[in-house]
Structures are given as C-alpha cells and as structure tokens.
Amino acid sequence: MSDAAAFGAELIKAGLLLETGVPGLYGRSGTFEAVHDGLDAWITRIGVAERAEIMRFPPAMNRKRFEASGYMRGFPQLAGTIHCFCGDEREHRALLACIETGQDWTAGQKATDAVLTPAACYPLYPILAARGPLPPGGATIDVMSWCYRHEPSDDPARLQSFRMREYVRIGRPEDVLEFRQRWLDQAPVIGAALGLPALTDLANDPFFGRTGKLKADSQREQGLKFELLIPVGSAEKPTACMSFNYHQDLFGTLCGLTLPDGSTAHTGCVGFGMERLVMALFRHHGFTPATWPAAVRATLSL
Ligand code: 5GP
Ligand code: ZN
C-alpha cells in the first residue's frame, strides 16, 4: 500500500473520513468539519482587507457557460457532466429491466443543462460580465463551491468532490498581478500560522493529450500558476493545497468582462483546497485537534 493510501486508511479508521465505496468520495466527521469551519473562518479573516463581494454557488453550473470556458480543451478527462432520464414509460420499463439484470442502464441518459463545477471561480465571470463594465477599481470576489474532478484515487488528497474557496481579482493586469503577488508573499505566513511545512513552486497542471505537455510548459514559462505544496498523502511528493493563478485576459475575453475604458479585464485567483488543508493539519498535528499546538488551535479557533 502506498504512503498516501495508508494515510487514507488511517483517516477512515479514525472516523474522520466516511467511506462511500467510491475512491475520492467521502463523508466527513464532526471533528473534520470543525477543523474545516475554523479554517474557513480564518481564510475570511486573512482576506478581510480585500473587501471582497461574497458569492456562493451550488456544486453544478450552466453547461453552456462551462463549454465556453474552454475547460474541455484542457481537461476533458476531469470533467463531470450531469445526465438524466428523459424517456417515456416504455423506456422507463427498459431502464428498470437493465438495473434488475445488472446491465448498463445509463445508455439512454441525456445531458442536462448543468455540469459539475470544476473550479469555484468558473460560475462568477459571466455573472459579473452581465452587470456591464466593471467599476474603476475592478472587482474582488470571495467565492466557494463544491468542485468535481473525475480522478479516482486512493490518495485521500486527490478527491473527486471537494470544496474550493477562492479570492478572485478582476481588473487591470497590474491590479491582478499585484493581488497575486501579495498572496504569494503571504504563502509562508499561511504555512507558519497552520504549523505546516509549506513550499511555493510553479504548478504542473495535468493538461490532456499530446498538446498537454506544451500547454503545461507554456503555463510554467509564463509563470501563470504557482502552488503552495504541503506533504499530505505522500511524504515525498507534496500536494498542492493552494493555487495562485493569473489567467491574463482569458476569462475577460471569453465572457466579455470590460473595464471603464472599454479594454478587456484581466483576472486572477487564489484558491484554497479546503479538504487538502484539513488533511494536511491531521497529517502533521495528529488526529486529535485538542492536542494540536496552541498557536494552531488559536488560528483555527478550536
Ligand atoms: P486548481 O484549479 O489549481 O487545480 O485547484 C485549486 C485548488 O483546489 C488546488 O490548489 C487544491 O488545493 C484544490 N484541489 C485541486 N484538486 C483537488 C483534489 O483532487 N482534491 C482536493 N481535496 N483538492 C483539490
Ligand atoms: Zn479560480
């Protein structure tokens, strides 16, 4: 068993994660959620100076807007779509017969208007664009969503369904870069406040297919994405628990986000992988929050 799988098994044995029978899909205990809630509240406190507008979304988003986002170009293997039965009574009888006899009953399922949200900030850009040109200072949004990625794994830090909290900056390129730099500068402080060994590095996104490596290389060369890496499942290969992204004018152009002078807005976001951070805390401080270092408990109001 890998280091990561062993850690997952320990979390399950301790009752912190509740098995559903699907890898990467877990229920969580009260103790797990208390740590999550403390972390969530702390993220609100450290972001208070952003004076961000709060937006919260359900775990699913508009399929048309998802298609326009280009996610399927980069990560078709990770996307989760929502399909539904749309047949008549005859087709319903056939479906039930398939279930009863253990045959595939999903063939007749039709795509709905919704897909599972792949990253918390995706739903907000079209909403912002619909308001018209941004105010002179741009906008900052505090967003949270359950996100889905189809990557079943026995590493508990690689979930299929997880919460992502983000601060998102929309404005001139210099506004977005200043925002991202400020959060990158804070990264060591965040690691220290949580008592976690954390390093920042350029990201390595799993872009799909033959062109994927080119996309990943270009992303790294342009310094578009950094990550806060902390050992969670595996001691040797630390896990990305936060990301610091600069999308340039990608979403601005796709969604028609404009600045008062008519130019296209740039965007960037800082994302917190909530379950990953909670599991990092359990990994490094043990499974009983009452015994954690006093400074960490104070940070998380535990
Ligand atoms: P990104 O869009 O940069 O891949 O994801 C943003 C953040 O969400 C990551 O830095 C990470 O903390 C979190 N995240 C991404 N994928 C997963 C996953 O499979 N499981 C969990 N728990 N968090 C993830
Ligand atoms: Zn984002």
Short mmCIF file of C-alpha atoms and ligand atoms in Angstrom, two decimals:
data_model
loop_
_atom_site.label_atom_id
_atom_site.label_comp_id
_atom_site.label_asym_id
_atom_site.label_seq_id
_atom_site.Cartn_x
_atom_site.Cartn_y
_atom_site.Cartn_z
CA MET A 1 0.00 0.00 0.00
CA SER A 2 1.32 3.46 -0.89
CA ASP A 3 2.07 6.05 1.78
CA ALA A 4 -0.97 8.03 0.60
CA ALA A 5 -3.32 5.04 0.62
CA ALA A 6 -2.13 4.14 4.13
CA PHE A 7 -2.87 7.67 5.33
CA GLY A 8 -6.34 7.44 3.77
CA ALA A 9 -6.97 4.16 5.57
CA GLU A 10 -5.90 5.77 8.87
CA LEU A 11 -8.29 8.70 8.35
CA ILE A 12 -11.11 6.22 7.70
CA LYS A 13 -10.17 4.07 10.71
CA ALA A 14 -10.14 7.16 12.92
CA GLY A 15 -13.66 8.02 11.64
CA LEU A 16 -12.55 11.36 10.18
CA LEU A 17 -13.45 10.23 6.65
CA LEU A 18 -16.52 8.08 5.98
CA GLU A 19 -16.25 5.59 3.14
CA THR A 20 -18.83 5.68 0.35
CA GLY A 21 -17.35 2.82 -1.68
CA VAL A 22 -16.15 5.22 -4.40
CA PRO A 23 -12.50 6.32 -4.27
CA GLY A 24 -12.20 10.06 -3.76
CA LEU A 25 -15.76 10.43 -2.44
CA TYR A 26 -16.01 10.59 1.34
CA GLY A 27 -18.29 11.77 4.08
CA ARG A 28 -16.68 13.77 6.85
CA SER A 29 -17.00 13.60 10.63
CA GLY A 30 -17.87 16.41 13.04
CA THR A 31 -14.20 16.73 14.01
CA PHE A 32 -13.17 17.06 10.35
CA GLU A 33 -15.87 19.69 9.79
CA ALA A 34 -14.92 21.65 12.92
CA VAL A 35 -11.38 21.99 11.54
CA HIS A 36 -12.80 22.91 8.13
CA ASP A 37 -15.06 25.58 9.62
CA GLY A 38 -12.20 27.04 11.68
CA LEU A 39 -10.04 27.18 8.56
CA ASP A 40 -12.84 28.75 6.53
CA ALA A 41 -13.36 31.47 9.15
CA TRP A 42 -9.60 32.12 9.30
CA ILE A 43 -9.47 32.49 5.49
CA THR A 44 -12.22 35.10 5.84
CA ARG A 45 -10.16 36.95 8.46
CA ILE A 46 -6.90 36.95 6.48
CA GLY A 47 -8.78 38.18 3.41
CA VAL A 48 -10.74 40.93 5.13
CA ALA A 49 -8.61 43.70 3.56
CA GLU A 50 -9.72 42.56 0.10
CA ARG A 51 -13.23 43.82 0.94
CA ALA A 52 -14.47 41.14 -1.42
CA GLU A 53 -18.05 40.63 -2.51
CA ILE A 54 -19.25 37.21 -1.34
CA MET A 55 -20.69 34.73 -3.83
CA ARG A 56 -21.61 31.12 -3.06
CA PHE A 57 -22.57 28.62 -5.73
CA PRO A 58 -24.12 25.15 -5.85
CA PRO A 59 -21.90 22.23 -6.96
CA ALA A 60 -23.23 22.49 -10.54
CA MET A 61 -23.02 25.20 -13.19
CA ASN A 62 -24.55 26.20 -16.54
CA ARG A 63 -23.38 23.72 -19.21
CA LYS A 64 -23.27 26.34 -22.00
CA ARG A 65 -21.07 28.61 -19.86
CA PHE A 66 -18.87 25.64 -18.98
CA GLU A 67 -18.49 24.83 -22.72
CA ALA A 68 -17.50 28.45 -23.41
CA SER A 69 -14.87 28.36 -20.65
CA GLY A 70 -12.62 26.06 -22.70
CA TYR A 71 -12.31 23.54 -19.83
CA MET A 72 -12.96 20.65 -22.23
CA ARG A 73 -9.93 21.66 -24.32
CA GLY A 74 -7.55 21.37 -21.39
CA PHE A 75 -9.07 18.80 -19.04
CA PRO A 76 -11.77 16.65 -20.73
CA GLN A 77 -10.69 13.69 -18.57
CA LEU A 78 -11.57 15.55 -15.35
CA ALA A 79 -14.98 16.98 -16.24
CA GLY A 80 -18.14 15.61 -14.65
CA THR A 81 -21.35 16.10 -16.62
CA ILE A 82 -24.89 15.62 -15.34
CA HIS A 83 -27.12 13.32 -17.36
CA CYS A 84 -30.73 12.43 -16.76
CA PHE A 85 -33.52 10.06 -17.80
CA CYS A 86 -35.79 11.85 -20.31
CA GLY A 87 -37.69 8.88 -21.78
CA ASP A 88 -41.29 7.66 -21.83
CA GLU A 89 -42.90 4.80 -19.88
CA ARG A 90 -41.67 2.15 -22.30
CA GLU A 91 -38.10 3.40 -21.92
CA HIS A 92 -38.57 3.53 -18.17
CA ARG A 93 -39.57 -0.16 -18.13
CA ALA A 94 -36.48 -0.98 -20.21
CA LEU A 95 -34.29 1.00 -17.81
CA LEU A 96 -35.65 -0.82 -14.75
CA ALA A 97 -35.13 -4.17 -16.50
CA CYS A 98 -31.50 -3.23 -17.15
CA ILE A 99 -30.95 -2.31 -13.49
CA GLU A 100 -32.58 -5.56 -12.35
CA THR A 101 -30.44 -7.71 -14.62
CA GLY A 102 -27.24 -5.81 -13.95
CA GLN A 103 -26.99 -4.44 -17.50
CA ASP A 104 -25.92 -0.91 -18.42
CA TRP A 105 -28.96 1.31 -17.80
CA THR A 106 -27.15 4.60 -18.50
CA ALA A 107 -27.05 4.45 -22.32
CA GLY A 108 -30.31 6.41 -22.72
CA GLN A 109 -29.29 9.18 -20.34
CA LYS A 110 -29.34 12.68 -21.85
CA ALA A 111 -27.13 15.63 -20.96
CA THR A 112 -28.89 18.22 -18.79
CA ASP A 113 -28.31 21.98 -18.82
CA ALA A 114 -25.90 21.56 -15.90
CA VAL A 115 -22.41 20.15 -15.37
CA LEU A 116 -20.48 19.73 -12.14
CA THR A 117 -18.37 22.79 -11.35
CA PRO A 118 -14.66 22.11 -12.00
CA ALA A 119 -13.28 25.17 -10.15
CA ALA A 120 -15.02 27.58 -7.81
CA CYS A 121 -14.45 30.74 -9.85
CA TYR A 122 -15.90 29.48 -13.17
CA PRO A 123 -19.55 30.47 -12.48
CA LEU A 124 -18.78 34.04 -11.44
CA TYR A 125 -17.27 35.60 -14.59
CA PRO A 126 -20.47 35.54 -16.72
CA ILE A 127 -22.46 36.93 -13.76
CA LEU A 128 -20.01 39.80 -13.39
CA ALA A 129 -19.96 40.45 -17.15
CA ALA A 130 -23.76 40.68 -17.23
CA ARG A 131 -23.57 43.69 -14.86
CA GLY A 132 -21.82 45.73 -17.57
CA PRO A 133 -18.39 47.40 -17.43
CA LEU A 134 -16.57 46.98 -14.11
CA PRO A 135 -16.21 49.93 -11.74
CA PRO A 136 -12.86 51.84 -11.96
CA GLY A 137 -11.12 49.72 -9.29
CA GLY A 138 -12.28 46.45 -10.83
CA ALA A 139 -13.79 43.82 -8.52
CA THR A 140 -12.74 41.29 -5.92
CA ILE A 141 -14.93 38.28 -5.19
CA ASP A 142 -14.86 35.78 -2.33
CA VAL A 143 -16.24 32.54 -3.77
CA MET A 144 -16.71 28.98 -2.54
CA SER A 145 -18.05 25.95 -4.34
CA TRP A 146 -18.01 22.20 -4.15
CA CYS A 147 -15.90 21.19 -7.16
CA TYR A 148 -15.78 17.93 -9.06
CA ARG A 149 -12.90 16.29 -10.90
CA HIS A 150 -13.01 12.75 -12.22
CA GLU A 151 -9.73 11.41 -10.92
CA PRO A 152 -10.49 8.39 -8.72
CA SER A 153 -7.52 7.68 -6.48
CA ASP A 154 -6.72 6.02 -3.17
CA ASP A 155 -4.79 9.17 -2.19
CA PRO A 156 -7.20 10.97 0.18
CA ALA A 157 -5.72 14.28 -1.01
CA ARG A 158 -6.98 13.54 -4.52
CA LEU A 159 -10.72 13.77 -4.10
CA GLN A 160 -13.37 13.67 -6.79
CA SER A 161 -15.61 16.03 -4.85
CA PHE A 162 -14.12 18.77 -2.68
CA ARG A 163 -14.57 22.37 -1.54
CA MET A 164 -12.58 25.19 -3.03
CA ARG A 165 -12.55 28.67 -1.51
CA GLU A 166 -11.13 31.47 -3.65
CA TYR A 167 -10.42 35.17 -3.72
CA VAL A 168 -10.77 36.35 -7.31
CA ARG A 169 -9.44 39.66 -8.63
CA ILE A 170 -10.79 41.22 -11.81
CA GLY A 171 -9.23 44.43 -13.13
CA ARG A 172 -6.23 45.86 -14.98
CA PRO A 173 -3.27 43.49 -15.48
CA GLU A 174 -1.27 45.39 -12.85
CA ASP A 175 -4.13 45.12 -10.32
CA VAL A 176 -4.36 41.37 -10.79
CA LEU A 177 -0.60 40.83 -10.65
CA GLU A 178 -0.27 42.98 -7.51
CA PHE A 179 -3.10 40.96 -5.88
CA ARG A 180 -1.50 37.64 -6.78
CA GLN A 181 1.95 38.77 -5.61
CA ARG A 182 0.52 39.91 -2.29
CA TRP A 183 -0.98 36.44 -1.70
CA LEU A 184 2.20 34.69 -2.92
CA ASP A 185 4.17 36.78 -0.40
CA GLN A 186 1.71 35.62 2.30
CA ALA A 187 2.20 31.92 1.45
CA PRO A 188 4.98 31.28 4.01
CA VAL A 189 2.91 33.12 6.65
CA ILE A 190 -0.08 30.88 5.89
CA GLY A 191 2.06 27.74 6.23
CA ALA A 192 3.55 29.03 9.50
CA ALA A 193 0.17 30.01 11.00
CA LEU A 194 -1.09 26.48 10.38
CA GLY A 195 2.17 24.92 11.65
CA LEU A 196 2.65 23.18 8.28
CA PRO A 197 5.83 22.69 6.20
CA ALA A 198 4.93 24.57 3.02
CA LEU A 199 6.80 25.46 -0.17
CA THR A 200 5.71 27.55 -3.13
CA ASP A 201 6.51 26.40 -6.66
CA LEU A 202 5.38 26.70 -10.26
CA ALA A 203 2.44 24.41 -10.99
CA ASN A 204 2.29 21.33 -13.18
CA ASP A 205 -1.31 21.04 -14.40
CA PRO A 206 -2.44 17.70 -15.94
CA PHE A 207 -3.40 19.08 -19.39
CA PHE A 208 -4.82 16.35 -21.61
CA GLY A 209 -3.30 14.66 -24.65
CA ARG A 210 -0.30 15.24 -26.91
CA THR A 211 -0.56 19.03 -26.75
CA GLY A 212 -0.90 18.83 -22.98
CA LYS A 213 2.83 18.96 -22.32
CA LEU A 214 3.16 22.09 -24.49
CA LYS A 215 0.34 23.76 -22.56
CA ALA A 216 1.90 22.84 -19.22
CA ASP A 217 5.33 24.08 -20.38
CA SER A 218 3.86 27.36 -21.60
CA GLN A 219 1.95 27.82 -18.34
CA ARG A 220 5.17 27.35 -16.39
CA GLU A 221 7.29 29.55 -18.71
CA GLN A 222 4.81 32.41 -18.38
CA GLY A 223 4.59 31.93 -14.60
CA LEU A 224 0.79 31.82 -14.78
CA LYS A 225 0.26 29.44 -11.87
CA PHE A 226 2.01 28.81 -8.56
CA GLU A 227 1.06 26.35 -5.85
CA LEU A 228 1.54 26.01 -2.12
CA LEU A 229 2.86 22.48 -1.66
CA ILE A 230 2.47 20.59 1.62
CA PRO A 231 3.02 16.86 2.25
CA VAL A 232 -0.48 15.40 2.77
CA GLY A 233 -0.91 11.84 1.46
CA SER A 234 2.67 11.29 0.39
CA ALA A 235 5.73 12.42 2.32
CA GLU A 236 7.94 12.51 -0.81
CA LYS A 237 5.55 14.16 -3.20
CA PRO A 238 3.89 17.16 -1.57
CA THR A 239 0.32 18.10 -2.56
CA ALA A 240 -0.92 21.42 -3.97
CA CYS A 241 -3.09 22.83 -1.19
CA MET A 242 -3.42 26.33 -2.63
CA SER A 243 -3.01 27.81 -6.10
CA PHE A 244 -2.18 31.35 -7.23
CA ASN A 245 -3.39 31.92 -10.76
CA TYR A 246 -3.08 34.63 -13.39
CA HIS A 247 -5.50 33.94 -16.27
CA GLN A 248 -4.41 37.05 -18.25
CA ASP A 249 -7.41 38.10 -20.42
CA LEU A 250 -8.73 34.52 -20.89
CA PHE A 251 -11.98 34.85 -18.93
CA GLY A 252 -12.23 38.56 -19.72
CA THR A 253 -12.30 37.81 -23.45
CA LEU A 254 -14.49 34.69 -23.16
CA CYS A 255 -17.11 36.37 -21.00
CA GLY A 256 -16.85 39.98 -22.23
CA LEU A 257 -15.56 41.47 -18.96
CA THR A 258 -14.64 45.10 -19.64
CA LEU A 259 -13.04 47.97 -17.74
CA PRO A 260 -14.46 51.52 -17.75
CA ASP A 261 -12.11 52.49 -20.64
CA GLY A 262 -13.55 49.65 -22.76
CA SER A 263 -10.47 47.42 -22.51
CA THR A 264 -10.78 43.74 -21.59
CA ALA A 265 -10.37 42.95 -17.89
CA HIS A 266 -7.69 40.54 -16.70
CA THR A 267 -8.43 38.04 -13.94
CA GLY A 268 -6.56 36.02 -11.34
CA CYS A 269 -7.49 33.93 -8.34
CA VAL A 270 -6.07 32.47 -5.16
CA GLY A 271 -7.62 29.10 -4.34
CA PHE A 272 -7.65 27.16 -1.08
CA GLY A 273 -8.18 23.38 -1.36
CA MET A 274 -10.17 23.03 1.86
CA GLU A 275 -10.08 19.25 2.35
CA ARG A 276 -6.40 19.12 1.43
CA LEU A 277 -5.54 21.73 4.04
CA VAL A 278 -7.65 19.99 6.68
CA MET A 279 -5.97 16.66 5.91
CA ALA A 280 -2.55 18.33 6.00
CA LEU A 281 -3.38 19.53 9.53
CA PHE A 282 -4.35 15.97 10.57
CA ARG A 283 -1.21 14.57 8.95
CA HIS A 284 1.17 16.93 10.72
CA HIS A 285 -0.54 17.50 14.08
CA GLY A 286 -2.30 14.18 14.67
CA PHE A 287 -5.95 13.15 14.67
CA THR A 288 -6.99 14.93 17.89
CA PRO A 289 -7.28 18.72 17.44
CA ALA A 290 -7.36 19.20 21.24
CA THR A 291 -3.69 18.16 21.32
CA TRP A 292 -2.56 20.43 18.46
CA PRO A 293 -0.10 23.27 19.12
CA ALA A 294 -1.87 26.11 20.94
CA ALA A 295 -0.97 28.62 18.20
CA VAL A 296 -2.59 26.45 15.51
CA ARG A 297 -5.70 25.93 17.63
CA ALA A 298 -5.89 29.70 18.15
CA THR A 299 -5.60 30.30 14.39
CA LEU A 300 -8.47 27.90 13.78
CA SER A 301 -10.49 28.96 16.87
CA LEU A 302 -10.52 25.31 18.03
P1 5GP B 1 -6.61 24.01 -9.32
O1 5GP B 1 -7.73 24.63 -10.07
O2 5GP B 1 -5.46 24.90 -9.12
O3 5GP B 1 -6.22 22.65 -9.84
O4 5GP B 1 -7.20 23.72 -7.88
C1 5GP B 1 -7.24 24.72 -6.93
C2 5GP B 1 -7.01 24.10 -5.59
O5 5GP B 1 -8.06 23.15 -5.34
C3 5GP B 1 -5.73 23.27 -5.56
O6 5GP B 1 -4.61 24.06 -5.23
C4 5GP B 1 -6.06 22.30 -4.48
O7 5GP B 1 -5.79 22.83 -3.23
C5 5GP B 1 -7.53 22.05 -4.64
N1 5GP B 1 -7.72 20.81 -5.38
C6 5GP B 1 -7.48 20.55 -6.69
N2 5GP B 1 -7.73 19.26 -6.98
C7 5GP B 1 -8.11 18.68 -5.81
C8 5GP B 1 -8.47 17.35 -5.45
O8 5GP B 1 -8.47 16.42 -6.24
N3 5GP B 1 -8.80 17.16 -4.16
C9 5GP B 1 -8.81 18.16 -3.25
N4 5GP B 1 -9.16 17.88 -2.00
N5 5GP B 1 -8.45 19.39 -3.56
C10 5GP B 1 -8.10 19.67 -4.82
ZN ZN B 2 -10.15 30.33 -9.76
#
